[in-house]
CSV table of C-alpha atoms and ligand atoms in Angstrom, one decimal:
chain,number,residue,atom,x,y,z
E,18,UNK,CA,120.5,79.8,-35.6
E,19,UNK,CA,119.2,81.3,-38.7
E,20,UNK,CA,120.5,84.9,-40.0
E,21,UNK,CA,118.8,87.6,-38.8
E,22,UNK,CA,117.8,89.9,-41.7
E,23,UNK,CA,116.7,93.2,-41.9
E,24,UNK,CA,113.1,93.9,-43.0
E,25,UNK,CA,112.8,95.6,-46.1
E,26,UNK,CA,111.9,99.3,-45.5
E,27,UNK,CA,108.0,100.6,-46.0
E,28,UNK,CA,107.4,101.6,-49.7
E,29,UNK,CA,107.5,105.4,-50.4
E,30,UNK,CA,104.2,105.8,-51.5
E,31,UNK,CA,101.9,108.6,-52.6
E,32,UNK,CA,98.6,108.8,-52.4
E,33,UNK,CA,98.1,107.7,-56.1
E,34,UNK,CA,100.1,104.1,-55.5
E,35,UNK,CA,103.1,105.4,-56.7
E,36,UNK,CA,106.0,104.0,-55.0
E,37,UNK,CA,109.5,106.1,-55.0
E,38,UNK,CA,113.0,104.2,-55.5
E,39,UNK,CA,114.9,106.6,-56.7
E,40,UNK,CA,116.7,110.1,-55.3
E,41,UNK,CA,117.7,112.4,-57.6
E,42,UNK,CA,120.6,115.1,-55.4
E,43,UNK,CA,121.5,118.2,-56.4
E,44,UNK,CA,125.2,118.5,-55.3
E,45,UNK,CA,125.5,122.6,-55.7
E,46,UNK,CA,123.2,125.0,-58.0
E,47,UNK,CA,126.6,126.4,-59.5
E,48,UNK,CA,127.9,125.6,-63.3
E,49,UNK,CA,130.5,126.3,-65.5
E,50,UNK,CA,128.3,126.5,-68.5
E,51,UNK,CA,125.4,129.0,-69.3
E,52,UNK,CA,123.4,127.0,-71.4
E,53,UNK,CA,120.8,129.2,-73.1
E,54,UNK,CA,117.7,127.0,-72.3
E,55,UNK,CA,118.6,126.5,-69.0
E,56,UNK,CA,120.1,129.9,-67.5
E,57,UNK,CA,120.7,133.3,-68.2
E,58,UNK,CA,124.8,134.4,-69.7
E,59,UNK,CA,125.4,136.3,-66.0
E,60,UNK,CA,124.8,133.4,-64.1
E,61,UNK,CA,122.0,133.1,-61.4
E,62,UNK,CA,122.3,134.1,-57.4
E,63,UNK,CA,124.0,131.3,-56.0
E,64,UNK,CA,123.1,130.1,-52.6
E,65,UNK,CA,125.3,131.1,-50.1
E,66,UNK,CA,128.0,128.5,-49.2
E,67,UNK,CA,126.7,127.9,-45.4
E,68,UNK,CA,122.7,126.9,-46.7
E,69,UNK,CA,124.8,124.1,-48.8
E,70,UNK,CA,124.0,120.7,-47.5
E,71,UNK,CA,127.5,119.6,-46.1
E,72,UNK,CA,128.6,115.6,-47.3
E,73,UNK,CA,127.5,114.8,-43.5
E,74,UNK,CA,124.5,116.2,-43.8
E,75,UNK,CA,124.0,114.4,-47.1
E,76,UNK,CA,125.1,111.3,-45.8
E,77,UNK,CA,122.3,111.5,-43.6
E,78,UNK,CA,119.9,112.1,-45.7
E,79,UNK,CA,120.9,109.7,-48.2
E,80,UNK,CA,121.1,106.5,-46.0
E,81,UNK,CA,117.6,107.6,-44.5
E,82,UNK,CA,116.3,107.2,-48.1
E,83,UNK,CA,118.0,104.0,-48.6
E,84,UNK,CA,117.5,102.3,-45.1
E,85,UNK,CA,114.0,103.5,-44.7
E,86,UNK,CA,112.4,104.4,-47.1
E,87,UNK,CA,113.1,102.0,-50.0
E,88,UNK,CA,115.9,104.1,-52.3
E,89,UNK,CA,117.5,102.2,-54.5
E,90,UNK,CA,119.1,104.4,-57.1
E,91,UNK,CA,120.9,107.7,-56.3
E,92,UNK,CA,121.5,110.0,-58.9
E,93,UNK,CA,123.8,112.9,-58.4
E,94,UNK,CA,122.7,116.3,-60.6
E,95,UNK,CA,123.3,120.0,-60.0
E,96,UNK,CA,123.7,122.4,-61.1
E,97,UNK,CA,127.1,121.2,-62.0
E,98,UNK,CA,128.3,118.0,-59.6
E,99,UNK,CA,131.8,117.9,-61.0
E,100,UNK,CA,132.3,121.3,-59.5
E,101,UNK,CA,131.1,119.7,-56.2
E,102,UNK,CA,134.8,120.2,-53.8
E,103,UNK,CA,136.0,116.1,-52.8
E,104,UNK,CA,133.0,114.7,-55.2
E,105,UNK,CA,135.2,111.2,-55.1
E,106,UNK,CA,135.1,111.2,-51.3
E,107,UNK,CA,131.8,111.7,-51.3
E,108,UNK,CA,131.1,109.5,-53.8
E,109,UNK,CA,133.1,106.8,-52.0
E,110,UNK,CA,130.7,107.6,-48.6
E,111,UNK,CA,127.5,107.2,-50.3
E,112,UNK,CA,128.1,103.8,-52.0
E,113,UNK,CA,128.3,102.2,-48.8
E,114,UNK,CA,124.8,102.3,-48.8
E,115,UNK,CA,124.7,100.0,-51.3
E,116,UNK,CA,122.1,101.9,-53.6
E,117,UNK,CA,123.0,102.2,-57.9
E,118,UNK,CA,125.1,105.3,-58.2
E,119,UNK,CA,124.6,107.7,-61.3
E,120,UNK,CA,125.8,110.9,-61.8
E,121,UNK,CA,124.3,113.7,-64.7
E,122,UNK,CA,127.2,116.1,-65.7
E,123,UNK,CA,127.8,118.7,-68.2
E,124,UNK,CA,131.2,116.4,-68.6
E,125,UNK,CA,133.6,119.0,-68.3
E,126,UNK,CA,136.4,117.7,-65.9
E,127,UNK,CA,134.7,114.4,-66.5
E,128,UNK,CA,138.5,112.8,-68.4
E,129,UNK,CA,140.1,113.8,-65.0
E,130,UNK,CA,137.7,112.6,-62.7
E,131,UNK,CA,136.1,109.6,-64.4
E,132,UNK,CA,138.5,106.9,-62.8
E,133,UNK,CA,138.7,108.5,-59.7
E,134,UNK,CA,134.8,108.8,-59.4
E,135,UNK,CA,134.3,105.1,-60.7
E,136,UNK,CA,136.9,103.9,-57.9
E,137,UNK,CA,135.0,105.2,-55.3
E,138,UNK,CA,132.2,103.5,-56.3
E,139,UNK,CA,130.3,105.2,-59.1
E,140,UNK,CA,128.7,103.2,-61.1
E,141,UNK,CA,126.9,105.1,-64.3
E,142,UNK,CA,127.4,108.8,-65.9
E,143,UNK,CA,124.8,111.0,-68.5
E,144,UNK,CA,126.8,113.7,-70.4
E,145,UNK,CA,125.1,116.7,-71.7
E,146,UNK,CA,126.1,116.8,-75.4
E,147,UNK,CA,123.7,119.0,-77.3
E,148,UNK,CA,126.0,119.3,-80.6
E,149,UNK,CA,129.2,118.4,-82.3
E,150,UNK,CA,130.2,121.6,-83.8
E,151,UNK,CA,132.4,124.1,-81.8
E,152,UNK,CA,131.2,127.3,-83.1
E,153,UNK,CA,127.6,126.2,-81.8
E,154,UNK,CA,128.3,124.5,-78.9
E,155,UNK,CA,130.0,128.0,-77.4
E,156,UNK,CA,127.3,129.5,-78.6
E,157,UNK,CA,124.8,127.1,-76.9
E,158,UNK,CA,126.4,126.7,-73.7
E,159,UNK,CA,128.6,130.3,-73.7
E,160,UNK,CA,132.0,128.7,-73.3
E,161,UNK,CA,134.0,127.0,-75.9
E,162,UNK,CA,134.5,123.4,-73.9
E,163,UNK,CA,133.2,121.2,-77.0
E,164,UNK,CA,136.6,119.7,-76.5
E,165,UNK,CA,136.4,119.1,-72.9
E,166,UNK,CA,133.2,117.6,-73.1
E,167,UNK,CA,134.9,114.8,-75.8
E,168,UNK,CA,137.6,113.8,-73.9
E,169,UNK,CA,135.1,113.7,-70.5
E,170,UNK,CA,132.6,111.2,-72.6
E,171,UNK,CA,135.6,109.3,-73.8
E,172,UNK,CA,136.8,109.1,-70.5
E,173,UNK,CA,133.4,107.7,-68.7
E,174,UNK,CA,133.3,104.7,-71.1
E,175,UNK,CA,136.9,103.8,-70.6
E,176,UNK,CA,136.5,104.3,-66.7
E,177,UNK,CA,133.8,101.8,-67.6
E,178,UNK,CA,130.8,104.0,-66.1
E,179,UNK,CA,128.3,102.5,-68.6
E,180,UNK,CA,126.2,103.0,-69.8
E,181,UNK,CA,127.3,106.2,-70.7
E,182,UNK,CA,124.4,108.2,-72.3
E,183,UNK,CA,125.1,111.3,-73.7
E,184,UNK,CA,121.6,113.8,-73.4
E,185,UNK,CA,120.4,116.7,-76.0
E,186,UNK,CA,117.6,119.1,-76.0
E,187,UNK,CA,116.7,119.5,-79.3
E,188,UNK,CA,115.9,123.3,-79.7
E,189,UNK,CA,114.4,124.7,-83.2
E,190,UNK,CA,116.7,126.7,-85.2
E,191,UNK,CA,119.5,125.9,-83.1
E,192,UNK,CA,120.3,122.1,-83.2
E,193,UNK,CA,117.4,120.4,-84.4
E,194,UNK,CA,119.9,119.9,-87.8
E,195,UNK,CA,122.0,117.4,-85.7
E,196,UNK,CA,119.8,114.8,-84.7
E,197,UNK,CA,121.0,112.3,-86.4
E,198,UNK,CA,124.5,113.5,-86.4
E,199,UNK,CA,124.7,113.0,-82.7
E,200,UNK,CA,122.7,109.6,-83.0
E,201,UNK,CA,125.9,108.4,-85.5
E,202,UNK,CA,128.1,109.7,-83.0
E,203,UNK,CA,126.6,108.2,-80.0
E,204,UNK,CA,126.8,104.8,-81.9
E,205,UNK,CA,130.6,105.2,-83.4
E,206,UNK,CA,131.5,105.7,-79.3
E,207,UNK,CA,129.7,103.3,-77.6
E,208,UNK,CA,127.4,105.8,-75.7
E,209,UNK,CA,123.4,105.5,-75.7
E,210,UNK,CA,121.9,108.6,-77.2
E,211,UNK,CA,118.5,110.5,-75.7
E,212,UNK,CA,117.3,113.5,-76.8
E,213,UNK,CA,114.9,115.8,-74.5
E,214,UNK,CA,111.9,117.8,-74.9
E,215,UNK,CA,112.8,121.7,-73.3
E,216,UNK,CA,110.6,122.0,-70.7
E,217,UNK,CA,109.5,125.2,-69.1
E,218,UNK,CA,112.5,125.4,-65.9
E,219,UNK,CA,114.7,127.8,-67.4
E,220,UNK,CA,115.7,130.7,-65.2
E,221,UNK,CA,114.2,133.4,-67.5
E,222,UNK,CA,111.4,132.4,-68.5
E,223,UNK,CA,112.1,132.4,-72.0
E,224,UNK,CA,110.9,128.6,-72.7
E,225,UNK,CA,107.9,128.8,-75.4
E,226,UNK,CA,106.2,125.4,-77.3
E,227,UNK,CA,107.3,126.7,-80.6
E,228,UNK,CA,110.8,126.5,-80.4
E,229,UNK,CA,110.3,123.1,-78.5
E,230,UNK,CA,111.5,120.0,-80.6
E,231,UNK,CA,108.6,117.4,-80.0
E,232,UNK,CA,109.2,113.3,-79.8
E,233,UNK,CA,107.3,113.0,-82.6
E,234,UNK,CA,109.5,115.2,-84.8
E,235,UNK,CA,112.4,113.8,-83.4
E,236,UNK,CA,110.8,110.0,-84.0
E,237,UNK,CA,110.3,111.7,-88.1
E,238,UNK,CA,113.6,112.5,-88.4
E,239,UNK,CA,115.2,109.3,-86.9
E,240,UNK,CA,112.9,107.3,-88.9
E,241,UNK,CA,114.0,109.0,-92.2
E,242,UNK,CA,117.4,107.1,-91.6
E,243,UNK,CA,116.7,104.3,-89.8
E,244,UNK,CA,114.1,101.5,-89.3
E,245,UNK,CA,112.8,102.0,-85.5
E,246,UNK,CA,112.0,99.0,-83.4
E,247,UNK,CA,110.1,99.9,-80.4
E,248,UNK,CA,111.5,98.8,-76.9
E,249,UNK,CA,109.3,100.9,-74.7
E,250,UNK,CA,110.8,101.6,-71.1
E,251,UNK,CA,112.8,100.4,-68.7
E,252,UNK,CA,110.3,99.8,-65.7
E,253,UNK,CA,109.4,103.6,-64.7
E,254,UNK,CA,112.0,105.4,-66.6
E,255,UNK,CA,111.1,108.8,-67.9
E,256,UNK,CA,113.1,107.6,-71.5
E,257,UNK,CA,110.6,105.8,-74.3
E,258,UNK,CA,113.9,103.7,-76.2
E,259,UNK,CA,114.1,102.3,-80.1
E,260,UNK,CA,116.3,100.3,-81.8
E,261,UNK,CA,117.8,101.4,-84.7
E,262,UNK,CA,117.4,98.0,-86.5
E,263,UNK,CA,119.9,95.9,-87.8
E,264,UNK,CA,122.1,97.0,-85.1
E,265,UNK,CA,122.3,96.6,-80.9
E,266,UNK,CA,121.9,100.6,-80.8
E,267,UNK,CA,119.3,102.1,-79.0
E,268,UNK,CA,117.9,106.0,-78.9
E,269,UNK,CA,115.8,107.3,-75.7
E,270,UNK,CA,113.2,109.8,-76.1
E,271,UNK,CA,112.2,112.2,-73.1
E,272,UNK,CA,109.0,113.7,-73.8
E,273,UNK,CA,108.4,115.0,-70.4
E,274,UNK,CA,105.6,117.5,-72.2
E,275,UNK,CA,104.4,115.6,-75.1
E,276,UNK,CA,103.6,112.4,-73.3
E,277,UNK,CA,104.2,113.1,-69.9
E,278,UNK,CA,105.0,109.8,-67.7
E,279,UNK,CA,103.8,111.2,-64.7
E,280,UNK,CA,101.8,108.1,-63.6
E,281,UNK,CA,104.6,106.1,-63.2
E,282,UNK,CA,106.9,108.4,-61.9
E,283,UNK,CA,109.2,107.3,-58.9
E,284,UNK,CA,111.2,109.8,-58.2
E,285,UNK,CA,112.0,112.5,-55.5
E,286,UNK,CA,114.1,115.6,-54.9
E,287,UNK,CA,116.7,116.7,-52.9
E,288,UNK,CA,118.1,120.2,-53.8
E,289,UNK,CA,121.5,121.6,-52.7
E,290,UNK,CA,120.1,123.2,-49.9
E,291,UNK,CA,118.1,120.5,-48.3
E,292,UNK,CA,114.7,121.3,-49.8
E,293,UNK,CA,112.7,118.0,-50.5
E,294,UNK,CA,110.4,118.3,-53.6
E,295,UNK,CA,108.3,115.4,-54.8
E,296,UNK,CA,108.2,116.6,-58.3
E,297,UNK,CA,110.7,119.0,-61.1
E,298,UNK,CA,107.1,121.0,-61.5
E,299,UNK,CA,106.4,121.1,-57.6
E,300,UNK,CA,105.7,124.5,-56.3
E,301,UNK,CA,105.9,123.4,-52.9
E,302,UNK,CA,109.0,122.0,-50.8
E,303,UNK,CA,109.8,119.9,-47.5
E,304,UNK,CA,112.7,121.6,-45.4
E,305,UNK,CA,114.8,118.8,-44.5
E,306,UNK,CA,117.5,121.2,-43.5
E,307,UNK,CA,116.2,122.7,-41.3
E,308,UNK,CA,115.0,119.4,-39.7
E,309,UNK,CA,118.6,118.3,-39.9
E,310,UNK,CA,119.9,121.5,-38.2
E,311,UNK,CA,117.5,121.7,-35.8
E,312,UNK,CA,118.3,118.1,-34.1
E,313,UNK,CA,115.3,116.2,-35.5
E,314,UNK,CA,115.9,112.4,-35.0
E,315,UNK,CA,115.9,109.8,-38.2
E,316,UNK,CA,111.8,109.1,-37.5
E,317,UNK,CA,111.1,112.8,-37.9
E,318,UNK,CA,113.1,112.9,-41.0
E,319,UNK,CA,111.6,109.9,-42.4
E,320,UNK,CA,108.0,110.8,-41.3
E,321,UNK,CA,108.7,114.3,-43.0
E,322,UNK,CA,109.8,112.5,-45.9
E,323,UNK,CA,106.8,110.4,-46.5
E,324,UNK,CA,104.3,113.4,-46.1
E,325,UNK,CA,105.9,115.2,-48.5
E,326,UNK,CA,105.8,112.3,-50.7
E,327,UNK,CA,102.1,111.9,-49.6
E,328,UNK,CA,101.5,115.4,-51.0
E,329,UNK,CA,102.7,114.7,-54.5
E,330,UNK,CA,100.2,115.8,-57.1
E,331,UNK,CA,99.2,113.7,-60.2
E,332,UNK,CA,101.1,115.6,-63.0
E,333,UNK,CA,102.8,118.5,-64.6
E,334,UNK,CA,100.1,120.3,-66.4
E,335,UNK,CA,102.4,122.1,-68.7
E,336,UNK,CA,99.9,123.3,-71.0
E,337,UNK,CA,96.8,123.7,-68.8
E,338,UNK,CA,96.0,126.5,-68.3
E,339,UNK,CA,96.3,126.7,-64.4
E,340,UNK,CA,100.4,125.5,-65.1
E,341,UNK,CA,102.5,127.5,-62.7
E,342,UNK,CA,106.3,127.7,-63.0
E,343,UNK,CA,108.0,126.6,-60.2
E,344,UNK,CA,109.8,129.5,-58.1
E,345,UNK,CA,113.3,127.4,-58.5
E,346,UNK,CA,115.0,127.0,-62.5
E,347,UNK,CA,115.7,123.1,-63.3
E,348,UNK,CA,119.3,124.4,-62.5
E,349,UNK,CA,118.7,124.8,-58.7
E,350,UNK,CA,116.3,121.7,-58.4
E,351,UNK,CA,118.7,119.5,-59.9
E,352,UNK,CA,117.5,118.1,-63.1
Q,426,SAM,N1,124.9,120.4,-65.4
Q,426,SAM,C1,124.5,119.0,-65.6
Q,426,SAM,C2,124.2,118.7,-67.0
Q,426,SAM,O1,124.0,119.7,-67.8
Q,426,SAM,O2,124.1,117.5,-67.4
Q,426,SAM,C3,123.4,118.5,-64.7
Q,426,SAM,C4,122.3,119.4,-64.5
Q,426,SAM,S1,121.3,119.8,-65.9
Q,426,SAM,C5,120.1,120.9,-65.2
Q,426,SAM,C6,120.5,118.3,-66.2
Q,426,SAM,C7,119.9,118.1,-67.6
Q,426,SAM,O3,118.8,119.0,-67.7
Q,426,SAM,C8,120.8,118.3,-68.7
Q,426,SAM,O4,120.8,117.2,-69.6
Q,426,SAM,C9,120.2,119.5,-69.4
Q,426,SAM,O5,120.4,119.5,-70.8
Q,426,SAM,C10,118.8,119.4,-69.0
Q,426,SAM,N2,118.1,120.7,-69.1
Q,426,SAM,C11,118.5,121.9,-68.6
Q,426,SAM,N3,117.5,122.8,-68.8
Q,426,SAM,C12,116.5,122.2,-69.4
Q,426,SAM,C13,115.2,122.6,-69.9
Q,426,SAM,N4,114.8,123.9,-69.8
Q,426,SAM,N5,114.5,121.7,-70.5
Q,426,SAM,C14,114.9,120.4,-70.6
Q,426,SAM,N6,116.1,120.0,-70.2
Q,426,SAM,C15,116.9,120.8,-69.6
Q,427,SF4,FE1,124.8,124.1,-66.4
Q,427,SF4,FE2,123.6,121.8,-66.9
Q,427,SF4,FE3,122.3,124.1,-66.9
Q,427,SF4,FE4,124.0,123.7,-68.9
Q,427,SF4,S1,122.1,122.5,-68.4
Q,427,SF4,S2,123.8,125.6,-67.6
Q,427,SF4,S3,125.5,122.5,-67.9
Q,427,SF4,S4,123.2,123.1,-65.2
């Protein structure tokens, strides 16, 4: 008899082509850090404990993406997901689904939880590093964790969670002096290095172009010190990567508002509290929570899923002129 096999789920697809593989979920809208580009030094309004997807719930969700609608790379954000209570556990739950598990941390708690996280089944981590120096990275981030941060990046390679890559945002008259400084130190440790364009999601408001670092100044000042070999992307990832030649080192660039990559984007978002958004920059969102609570069966998530998806819009539009914020900071949406 021959083995039965089960057919590969319907694409995600909008109404552009594009078709959706990979999940990014926001474990809690909390952190430990107050990074100035991202939220304000009192914190934000969390949400409320009980409008928190719990791991069941997530679990749900989760394996619907993967079973049925063609996820195939879970990616695990906040907020901060280290501060996520049983992280491991869950962790262990949603790798049964057999999906590439990545997780995008500040990094602090990262040395204790690295082997734990990459025994249950995790298999990649980004660490935020934006720069080396102490002074400035409690300035920066409003806590003095530089050292934290170290020993969590030095602990994800030796958990073996590679690639690690270690992300900046470059902002002007703060840390656009360290560029290469953290390229040199993302190639002594074994980590890949991307740098970030700010984008307009912080929770006051305060983003402006001016103070944004562009690719192309951040391409000037790599290519002052080294030769840069083009690699382009990996399939639809948001990163453009060079090779710093003469070497196996690679750099990423993220220039969400330089060069936007929105028509090959293949992503989707769940927030902490169940809210499904089909892009960072959406101003709209699916409930999927309240779905879930309510008693709605897998096909009513799934078809829920694939209208919001259906919805999606062709791009950003930072810088048009009609280019409204979302209602929710990067923070809340998971970024
Ligand atoms: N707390 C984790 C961290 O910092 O890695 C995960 C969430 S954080 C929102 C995810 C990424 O978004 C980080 O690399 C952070 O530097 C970046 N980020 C935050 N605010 C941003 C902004 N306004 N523009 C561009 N990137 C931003
Ligand atoms: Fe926290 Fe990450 Fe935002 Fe920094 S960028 S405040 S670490 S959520």
């Amino acid at each position: 008899m021959a083995p039965r096999t089960t057919p590969a789920p319907a694409p995600l697809v909008d109404r552009f082509g594009r078709v959706h593989t990979d999940l990014r979920i926001s474990l809690t809208d909390r952190c430990n850090l107050r990074c100035t580009y991202c939220m304000p030094a009192e914190g934000l309004d969390w949400l409320p404990k009980a409008e928190v997807l719990t791991d069941g719930e997530l679990l749900r969700l989760a394996g619907i993406a993967v079973h049925r609608l063609g996820i195939r790379t879970l990616r695990l954000t906040g907020g901060e997901p280290l501060l996520r209570r049983g992280l491991p556990g869950l962790v262990e739950r949603l790798s049964t689904l057999g999906a590439e598990l990545s997780l995008t941390t500040n990094g602090i708690g990262l040395a204790r939880l690295a082997p734990e996280l990459k025994q249950a089944g995790l298999h990649r981590a980004n660490v935020s590093l934006d720069t080396l120096r102490p002074e400035r990275y409690a300035a920066i981030t409003r806590r003095d964790r530089l050292a934290d941060v170290l020993a969590g990046l030095a602990a994800a390679r030796a958990a073996g969670l590679e690639p690690v890559k270690v992300n900046a945002v470059p902002v002007r008259g703060v840390n656009e002096d360290e560029i290469v400084d953290l390229v040199e130190f993302a190639v002594a440790g074994g980590y890949r290095m991307r740098f970030i364009e700010s984008m307009p999601l912080d929770a006051q408001g305060a983003w402006n172009r001016e103070a944004m670092v562009t690719a192309e100044e951040i391409l000037g000042v790599l290519g002052e010190r080294w030769r840069l070999v083009p690699v382009g992307r990996h399939g639809n990832a948001p990163a453009e990567e060079w090779r710093l030649d003469g070497t196996p080192h690679v750099v990423g660039v993220i220039a969400s508002v330089t060069r936007p990559f929105c028509g090959g984007c293949d992503r989707v978002r769940l927030t902490a509290d169940g809210q499904l958004r089909n892009c960072l920059f959406a101003t709209e969102e699916s409930d999927l929570r309240a779905l879930l609570r309510g008693g709605a069966d897998d096909d009513g998530i799934e078809a829920a899923w694939r209208a919001c998806v259906a919805r999606k819009g062709p791009g950003h539009r930072i810088g048009d002129e009609g280019f409204v914020r979302p209602d929710r900071p990067m923070s809340a949406i998971g970024g």
